mmCIF file of C-alpha atoms in Angstrom:
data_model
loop_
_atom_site.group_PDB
_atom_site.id
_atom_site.type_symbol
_atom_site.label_atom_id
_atom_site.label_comp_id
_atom_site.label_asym_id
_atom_site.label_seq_id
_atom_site.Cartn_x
_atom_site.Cartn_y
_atom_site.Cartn_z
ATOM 1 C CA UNK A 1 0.000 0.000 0.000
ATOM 2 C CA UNK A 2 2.967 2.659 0.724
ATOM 3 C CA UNK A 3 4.801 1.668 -2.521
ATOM 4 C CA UNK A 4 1.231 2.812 -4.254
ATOM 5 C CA UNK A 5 0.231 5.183 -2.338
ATOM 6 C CA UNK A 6 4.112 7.195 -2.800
ATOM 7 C CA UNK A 7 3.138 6.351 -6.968
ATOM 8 C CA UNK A 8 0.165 8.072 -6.925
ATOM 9 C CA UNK A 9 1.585 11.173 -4.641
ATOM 10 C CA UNK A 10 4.123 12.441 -7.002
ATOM 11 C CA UNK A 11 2.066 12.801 -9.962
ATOM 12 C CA UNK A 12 -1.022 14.758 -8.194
ATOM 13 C CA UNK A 13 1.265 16.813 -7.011
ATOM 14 C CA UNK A 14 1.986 17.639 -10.258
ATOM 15 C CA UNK A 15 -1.567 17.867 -11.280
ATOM 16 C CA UNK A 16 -1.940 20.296 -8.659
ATOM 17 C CA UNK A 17 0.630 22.811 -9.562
ATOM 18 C CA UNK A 18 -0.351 22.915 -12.805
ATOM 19 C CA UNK A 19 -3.834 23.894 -11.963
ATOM 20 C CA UNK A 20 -2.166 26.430 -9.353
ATOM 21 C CA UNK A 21 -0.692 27.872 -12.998
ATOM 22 C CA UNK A 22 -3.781 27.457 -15.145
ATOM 23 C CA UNK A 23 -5.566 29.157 -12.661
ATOM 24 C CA UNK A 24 -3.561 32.047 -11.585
ATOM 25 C CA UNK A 25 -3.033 33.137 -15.559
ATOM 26 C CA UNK A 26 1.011 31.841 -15.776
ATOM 27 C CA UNK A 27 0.149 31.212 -19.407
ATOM 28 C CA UNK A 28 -1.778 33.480 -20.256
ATOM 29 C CA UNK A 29 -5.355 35.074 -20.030
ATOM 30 C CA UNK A 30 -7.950 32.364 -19.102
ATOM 31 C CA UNK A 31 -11.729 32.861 -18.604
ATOM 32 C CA UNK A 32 -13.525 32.422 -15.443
ATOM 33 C CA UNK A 33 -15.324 29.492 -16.072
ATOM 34 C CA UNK A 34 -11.670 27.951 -16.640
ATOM 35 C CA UNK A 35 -10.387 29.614 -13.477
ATOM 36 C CA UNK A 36 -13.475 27.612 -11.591
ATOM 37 C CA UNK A 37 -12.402 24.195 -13.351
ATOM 38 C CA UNK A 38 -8.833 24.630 -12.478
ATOM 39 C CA UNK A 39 -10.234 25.565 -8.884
ATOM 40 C CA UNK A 40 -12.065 22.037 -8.954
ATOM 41 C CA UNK A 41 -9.019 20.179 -10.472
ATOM 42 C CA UNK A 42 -6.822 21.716 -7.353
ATOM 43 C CA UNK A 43 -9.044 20.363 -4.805
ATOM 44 C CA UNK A 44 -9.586 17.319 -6.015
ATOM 45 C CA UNK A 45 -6.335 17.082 -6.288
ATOM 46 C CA UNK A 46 -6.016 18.267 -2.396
ATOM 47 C CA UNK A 47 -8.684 15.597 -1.455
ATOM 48 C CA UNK A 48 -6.764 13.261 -2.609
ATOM 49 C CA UNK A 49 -3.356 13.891 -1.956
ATOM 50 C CA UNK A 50 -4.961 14.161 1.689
ATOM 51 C CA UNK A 51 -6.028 10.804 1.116
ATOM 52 C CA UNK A 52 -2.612 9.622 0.409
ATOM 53 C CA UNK A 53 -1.124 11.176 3.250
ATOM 54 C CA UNK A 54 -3.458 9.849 5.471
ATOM 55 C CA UNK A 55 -3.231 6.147 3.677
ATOM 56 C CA UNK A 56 0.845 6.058 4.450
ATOM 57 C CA UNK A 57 0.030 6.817 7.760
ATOM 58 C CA UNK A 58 -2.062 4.209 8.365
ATOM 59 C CA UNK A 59 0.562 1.862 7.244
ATOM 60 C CA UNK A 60 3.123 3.106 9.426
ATOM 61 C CA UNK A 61 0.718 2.686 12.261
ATOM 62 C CA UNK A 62 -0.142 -1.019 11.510
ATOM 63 C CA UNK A 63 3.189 -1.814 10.652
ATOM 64 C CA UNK A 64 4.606 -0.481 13.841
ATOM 65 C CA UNK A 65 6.769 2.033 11.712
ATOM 66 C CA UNK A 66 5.570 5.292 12.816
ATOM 67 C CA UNK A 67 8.519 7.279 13.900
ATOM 68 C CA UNK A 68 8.721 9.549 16.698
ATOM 69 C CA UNK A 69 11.237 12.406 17.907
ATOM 70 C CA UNK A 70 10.461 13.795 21.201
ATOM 71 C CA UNK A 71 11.687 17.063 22.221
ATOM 72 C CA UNK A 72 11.126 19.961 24.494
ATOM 73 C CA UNK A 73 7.981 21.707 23.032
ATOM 74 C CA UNK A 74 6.400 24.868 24.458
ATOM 75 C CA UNK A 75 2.647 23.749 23.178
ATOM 76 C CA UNK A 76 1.069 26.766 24.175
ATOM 77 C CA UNK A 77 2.816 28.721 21.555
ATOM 78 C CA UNK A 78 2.034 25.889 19.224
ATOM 79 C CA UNK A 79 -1.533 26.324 19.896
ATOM 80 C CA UNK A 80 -1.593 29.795 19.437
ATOM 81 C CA UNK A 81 0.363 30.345 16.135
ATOM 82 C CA UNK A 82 -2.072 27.786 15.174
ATOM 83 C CA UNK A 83 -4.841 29.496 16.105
ATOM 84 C CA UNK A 84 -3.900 32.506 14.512
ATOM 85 C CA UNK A 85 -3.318 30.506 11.182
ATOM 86 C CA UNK A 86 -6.986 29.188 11.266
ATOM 87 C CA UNK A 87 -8.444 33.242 11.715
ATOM 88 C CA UNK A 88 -8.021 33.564 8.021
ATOM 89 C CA UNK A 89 -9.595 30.622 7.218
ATOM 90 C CA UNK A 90 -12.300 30.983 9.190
ATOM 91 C CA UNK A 91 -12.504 34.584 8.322
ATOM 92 C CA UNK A 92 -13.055 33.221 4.658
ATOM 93 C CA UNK A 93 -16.191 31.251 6.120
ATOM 94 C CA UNK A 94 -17.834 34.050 8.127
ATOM 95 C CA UNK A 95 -16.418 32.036 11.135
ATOM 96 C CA UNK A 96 -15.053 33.715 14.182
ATOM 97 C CA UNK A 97 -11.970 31.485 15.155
ATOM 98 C CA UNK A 98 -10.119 32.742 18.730
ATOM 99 C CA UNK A 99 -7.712 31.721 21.306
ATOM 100 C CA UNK A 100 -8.634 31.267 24.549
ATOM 101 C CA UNK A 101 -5.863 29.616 26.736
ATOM 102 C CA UNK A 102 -2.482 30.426 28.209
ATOM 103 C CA UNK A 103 0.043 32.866 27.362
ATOM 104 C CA UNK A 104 2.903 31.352 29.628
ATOM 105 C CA UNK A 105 5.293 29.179 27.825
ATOM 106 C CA UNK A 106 3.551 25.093 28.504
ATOM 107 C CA UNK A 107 6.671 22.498 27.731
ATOM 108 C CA UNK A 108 5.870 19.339 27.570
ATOM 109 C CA UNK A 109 7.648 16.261 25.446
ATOM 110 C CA UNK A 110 6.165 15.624 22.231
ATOM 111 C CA UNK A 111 6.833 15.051 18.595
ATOM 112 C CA UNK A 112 6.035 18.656 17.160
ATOM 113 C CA UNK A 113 5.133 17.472 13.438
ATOM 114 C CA UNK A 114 2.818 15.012 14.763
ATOM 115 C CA UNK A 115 1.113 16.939 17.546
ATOM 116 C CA UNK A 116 0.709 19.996 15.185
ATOM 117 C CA UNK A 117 -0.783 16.627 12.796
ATOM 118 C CA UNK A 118 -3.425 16.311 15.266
ATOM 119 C CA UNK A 119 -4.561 19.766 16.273
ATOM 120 C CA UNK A 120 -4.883 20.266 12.541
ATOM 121 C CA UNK A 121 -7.389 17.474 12.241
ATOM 122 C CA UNK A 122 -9.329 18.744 14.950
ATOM 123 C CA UNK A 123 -9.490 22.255 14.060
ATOM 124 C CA UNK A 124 -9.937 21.345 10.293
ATOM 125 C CA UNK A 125 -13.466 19.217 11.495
ATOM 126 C CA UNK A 126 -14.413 22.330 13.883
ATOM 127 C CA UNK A 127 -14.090 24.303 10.497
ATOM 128 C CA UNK A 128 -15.440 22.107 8.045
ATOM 129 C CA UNK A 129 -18.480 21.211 10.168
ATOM 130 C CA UNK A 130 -19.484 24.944 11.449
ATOM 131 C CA UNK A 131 -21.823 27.041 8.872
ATOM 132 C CA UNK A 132 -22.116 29.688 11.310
ATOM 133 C CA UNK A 133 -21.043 30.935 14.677
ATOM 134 C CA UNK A 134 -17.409 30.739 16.044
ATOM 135 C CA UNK A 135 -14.575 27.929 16.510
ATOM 136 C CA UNK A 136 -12.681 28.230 20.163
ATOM 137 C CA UNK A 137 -9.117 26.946 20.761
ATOM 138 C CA UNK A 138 -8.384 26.622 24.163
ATOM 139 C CA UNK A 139 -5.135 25.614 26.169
ATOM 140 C CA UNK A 140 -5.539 24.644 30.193
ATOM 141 C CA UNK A 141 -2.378 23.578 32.012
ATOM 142 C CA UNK A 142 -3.295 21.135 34.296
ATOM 143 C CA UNK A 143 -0.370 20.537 36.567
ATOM 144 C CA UNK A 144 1.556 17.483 35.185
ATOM 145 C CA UNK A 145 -1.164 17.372 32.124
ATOM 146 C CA UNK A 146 -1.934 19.967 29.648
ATOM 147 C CA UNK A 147 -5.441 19.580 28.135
ATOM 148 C CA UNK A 148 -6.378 21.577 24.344
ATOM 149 C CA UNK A 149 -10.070 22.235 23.639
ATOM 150 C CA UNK A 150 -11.487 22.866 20.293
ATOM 151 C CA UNK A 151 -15.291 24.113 20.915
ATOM 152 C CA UNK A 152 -17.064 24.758 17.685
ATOM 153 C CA UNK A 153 -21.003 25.987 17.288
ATOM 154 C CA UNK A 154 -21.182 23.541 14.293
ATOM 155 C CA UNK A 155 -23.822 20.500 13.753
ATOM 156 C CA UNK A 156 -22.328 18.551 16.572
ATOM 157 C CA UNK A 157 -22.070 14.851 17.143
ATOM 158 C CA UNK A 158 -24.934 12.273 17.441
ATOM 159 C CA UNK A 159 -24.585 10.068 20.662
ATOM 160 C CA UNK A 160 -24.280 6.857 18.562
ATOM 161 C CA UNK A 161 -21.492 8.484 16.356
ATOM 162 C CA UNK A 162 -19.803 9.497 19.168
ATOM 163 C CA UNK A 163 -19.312 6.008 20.141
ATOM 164 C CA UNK A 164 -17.464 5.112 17.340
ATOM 165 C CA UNK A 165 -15.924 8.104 15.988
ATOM 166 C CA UNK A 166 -12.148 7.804 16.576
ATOM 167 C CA UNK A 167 -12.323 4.435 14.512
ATOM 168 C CA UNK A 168 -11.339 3.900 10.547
ATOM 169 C CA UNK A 169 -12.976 5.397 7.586
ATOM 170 C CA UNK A 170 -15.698 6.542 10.203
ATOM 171 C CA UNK A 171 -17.620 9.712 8.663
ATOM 172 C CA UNK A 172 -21.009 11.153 8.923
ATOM 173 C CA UNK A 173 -23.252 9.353 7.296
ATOM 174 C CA UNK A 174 -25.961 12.770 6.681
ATOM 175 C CA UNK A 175 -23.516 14.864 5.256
ATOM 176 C CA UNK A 176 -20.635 12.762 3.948
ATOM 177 C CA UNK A 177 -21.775 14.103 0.397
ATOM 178 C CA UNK A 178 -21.574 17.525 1.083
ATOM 179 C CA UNK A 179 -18.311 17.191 3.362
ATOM 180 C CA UNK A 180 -15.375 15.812 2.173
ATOM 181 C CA UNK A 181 -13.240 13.143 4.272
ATOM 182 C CA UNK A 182 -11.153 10.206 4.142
ATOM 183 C CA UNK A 183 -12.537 9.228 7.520
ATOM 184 C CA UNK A 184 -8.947 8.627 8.861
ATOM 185 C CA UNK A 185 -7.875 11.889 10.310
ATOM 186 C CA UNK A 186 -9.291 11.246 13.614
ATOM 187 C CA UNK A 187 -8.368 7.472 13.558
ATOM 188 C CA UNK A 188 -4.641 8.490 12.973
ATOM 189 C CA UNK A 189 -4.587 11.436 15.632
ATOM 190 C CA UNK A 190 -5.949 8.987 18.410
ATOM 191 C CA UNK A 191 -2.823 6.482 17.624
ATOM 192 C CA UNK A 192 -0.471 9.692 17.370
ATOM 193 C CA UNK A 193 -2.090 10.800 21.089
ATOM 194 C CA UNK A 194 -1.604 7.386 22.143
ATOM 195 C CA UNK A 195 2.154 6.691 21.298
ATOM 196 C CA UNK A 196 2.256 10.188 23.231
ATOM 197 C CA UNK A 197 0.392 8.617 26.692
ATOM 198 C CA UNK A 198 -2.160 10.913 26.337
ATOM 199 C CA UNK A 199 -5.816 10.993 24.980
ATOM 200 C CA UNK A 200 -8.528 12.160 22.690
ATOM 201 C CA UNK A 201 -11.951 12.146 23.100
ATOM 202 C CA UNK A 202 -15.150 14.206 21.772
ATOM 203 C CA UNK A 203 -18.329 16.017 23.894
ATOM 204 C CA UNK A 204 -21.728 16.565 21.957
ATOM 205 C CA UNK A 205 -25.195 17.662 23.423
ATOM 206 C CA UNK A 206 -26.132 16.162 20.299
ATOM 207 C CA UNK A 207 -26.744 17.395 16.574
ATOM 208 C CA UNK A 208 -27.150 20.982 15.969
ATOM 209 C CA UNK A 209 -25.469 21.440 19.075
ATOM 210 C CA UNK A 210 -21.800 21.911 18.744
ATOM 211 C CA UNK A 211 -18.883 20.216 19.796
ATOM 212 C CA UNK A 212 -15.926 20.237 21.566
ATOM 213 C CA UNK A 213 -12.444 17.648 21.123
ATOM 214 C CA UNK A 214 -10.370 17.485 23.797
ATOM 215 C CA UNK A 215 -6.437 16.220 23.851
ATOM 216 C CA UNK A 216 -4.941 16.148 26.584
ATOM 217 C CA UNK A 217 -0.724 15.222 26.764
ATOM 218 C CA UNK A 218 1.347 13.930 29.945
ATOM 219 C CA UNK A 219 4.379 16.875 30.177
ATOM 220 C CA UNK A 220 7.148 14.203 30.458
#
């Protein structure tokens, strides 16, 4: 599955940065009805690319090859540069996206590319599955624990989906048509918060009612 999945990577790439050029007039004057099908050719190519990514990580995961190199990480400032990142997207959407946590430096011992992997996911779903309202990103230090909140005002989470939402190719049955997924984001970020001792989990009053993930990390 890597060998394919690393076969199929390179050349979407390209397909990608191509439309990036179509798109943005690099050779020459195009209409706007070609501007909107090299839009459509990027993000599918973005879907799937995403797809890939997520399908090597799976096989490092059930392979046991997942790598891992722990350092010294202040994750408040993580959080916050992160946060700050999202404002524009959520701007885009009409969303109001803040930070709501510490401002002290929080170190802890983590794997930086792969914690920044998950708060991604999680903040990516907040966005994806709010039409209207706000997305919070919160950061509590808890002593020997640090715990990072994403509220959202979004369509929330159905008690049965809850139950099985951290597992593989999971997604939303009602709108998996209108929102794109691979349904292995969240699978992959509870293994990442695992290798790291920690956890994941997800609060819901229910659909149409927002709802909040929650990660909390050990500090050693």
């Amino acid at each position: 599955m890597n060998f394919a999945s690393h076969q199929v990577k390179s050349p979407m790439a390209v397909i990608k940065g191509f439309a990036d050029l179509i798109g943005s007039g690099a050779y020459g004057s195009v209409t706007d009805e070609a501007k909107e099908k090299a839009k459509k050719i990027k993000e599918s190519a973005d879907r799937t690319l995403a797809l890939v990514g997520n399908l090597l990580d799976l096989g490092k995961i059930e392979s046991g090859k997942m790598d891992f190199a722990f350092t010294q990480l202040d994750i408040a400032k993580v959080v916050r540069g992160m946060a700050d990142e999202y404002k524009i997207l959520g701007e885009k959407k009409g969303l109001a996206v803040s930070y709501e946590g510490s401002a002290d430096p929080v170190t802890i011992k983590a794997d930086e590319q792969k914690i920044r992997q998950v708060i991604q996911n999680v903040i990516d779903n907040s966005i994806k599955y709010t039409k209207a309202g706000f997305v919070k990103i919160g950061l509590k230090d808890e002593g020997a624990k640090v715990l990072i909140m994403v509220t959202d005002s979004g369509q929330g989470i159905s008690a049965e989906l809850q139950k099985k939402l951290f597992g593989r190719f999971v997604r939303d049955e009602k709108t998996k048509n209108e929102i794109q997924g691979t349904g292995l984001g969240l699978y992959i970020a509870k293994q990442i918060v695992a290798a790291h001792n920690g956890e994941i989990w997800a609060t819901s009053e229910g659909e149409g009612k927002g709802s909040t993930f929650n990660v909390r990390l050990s500090k050693e």
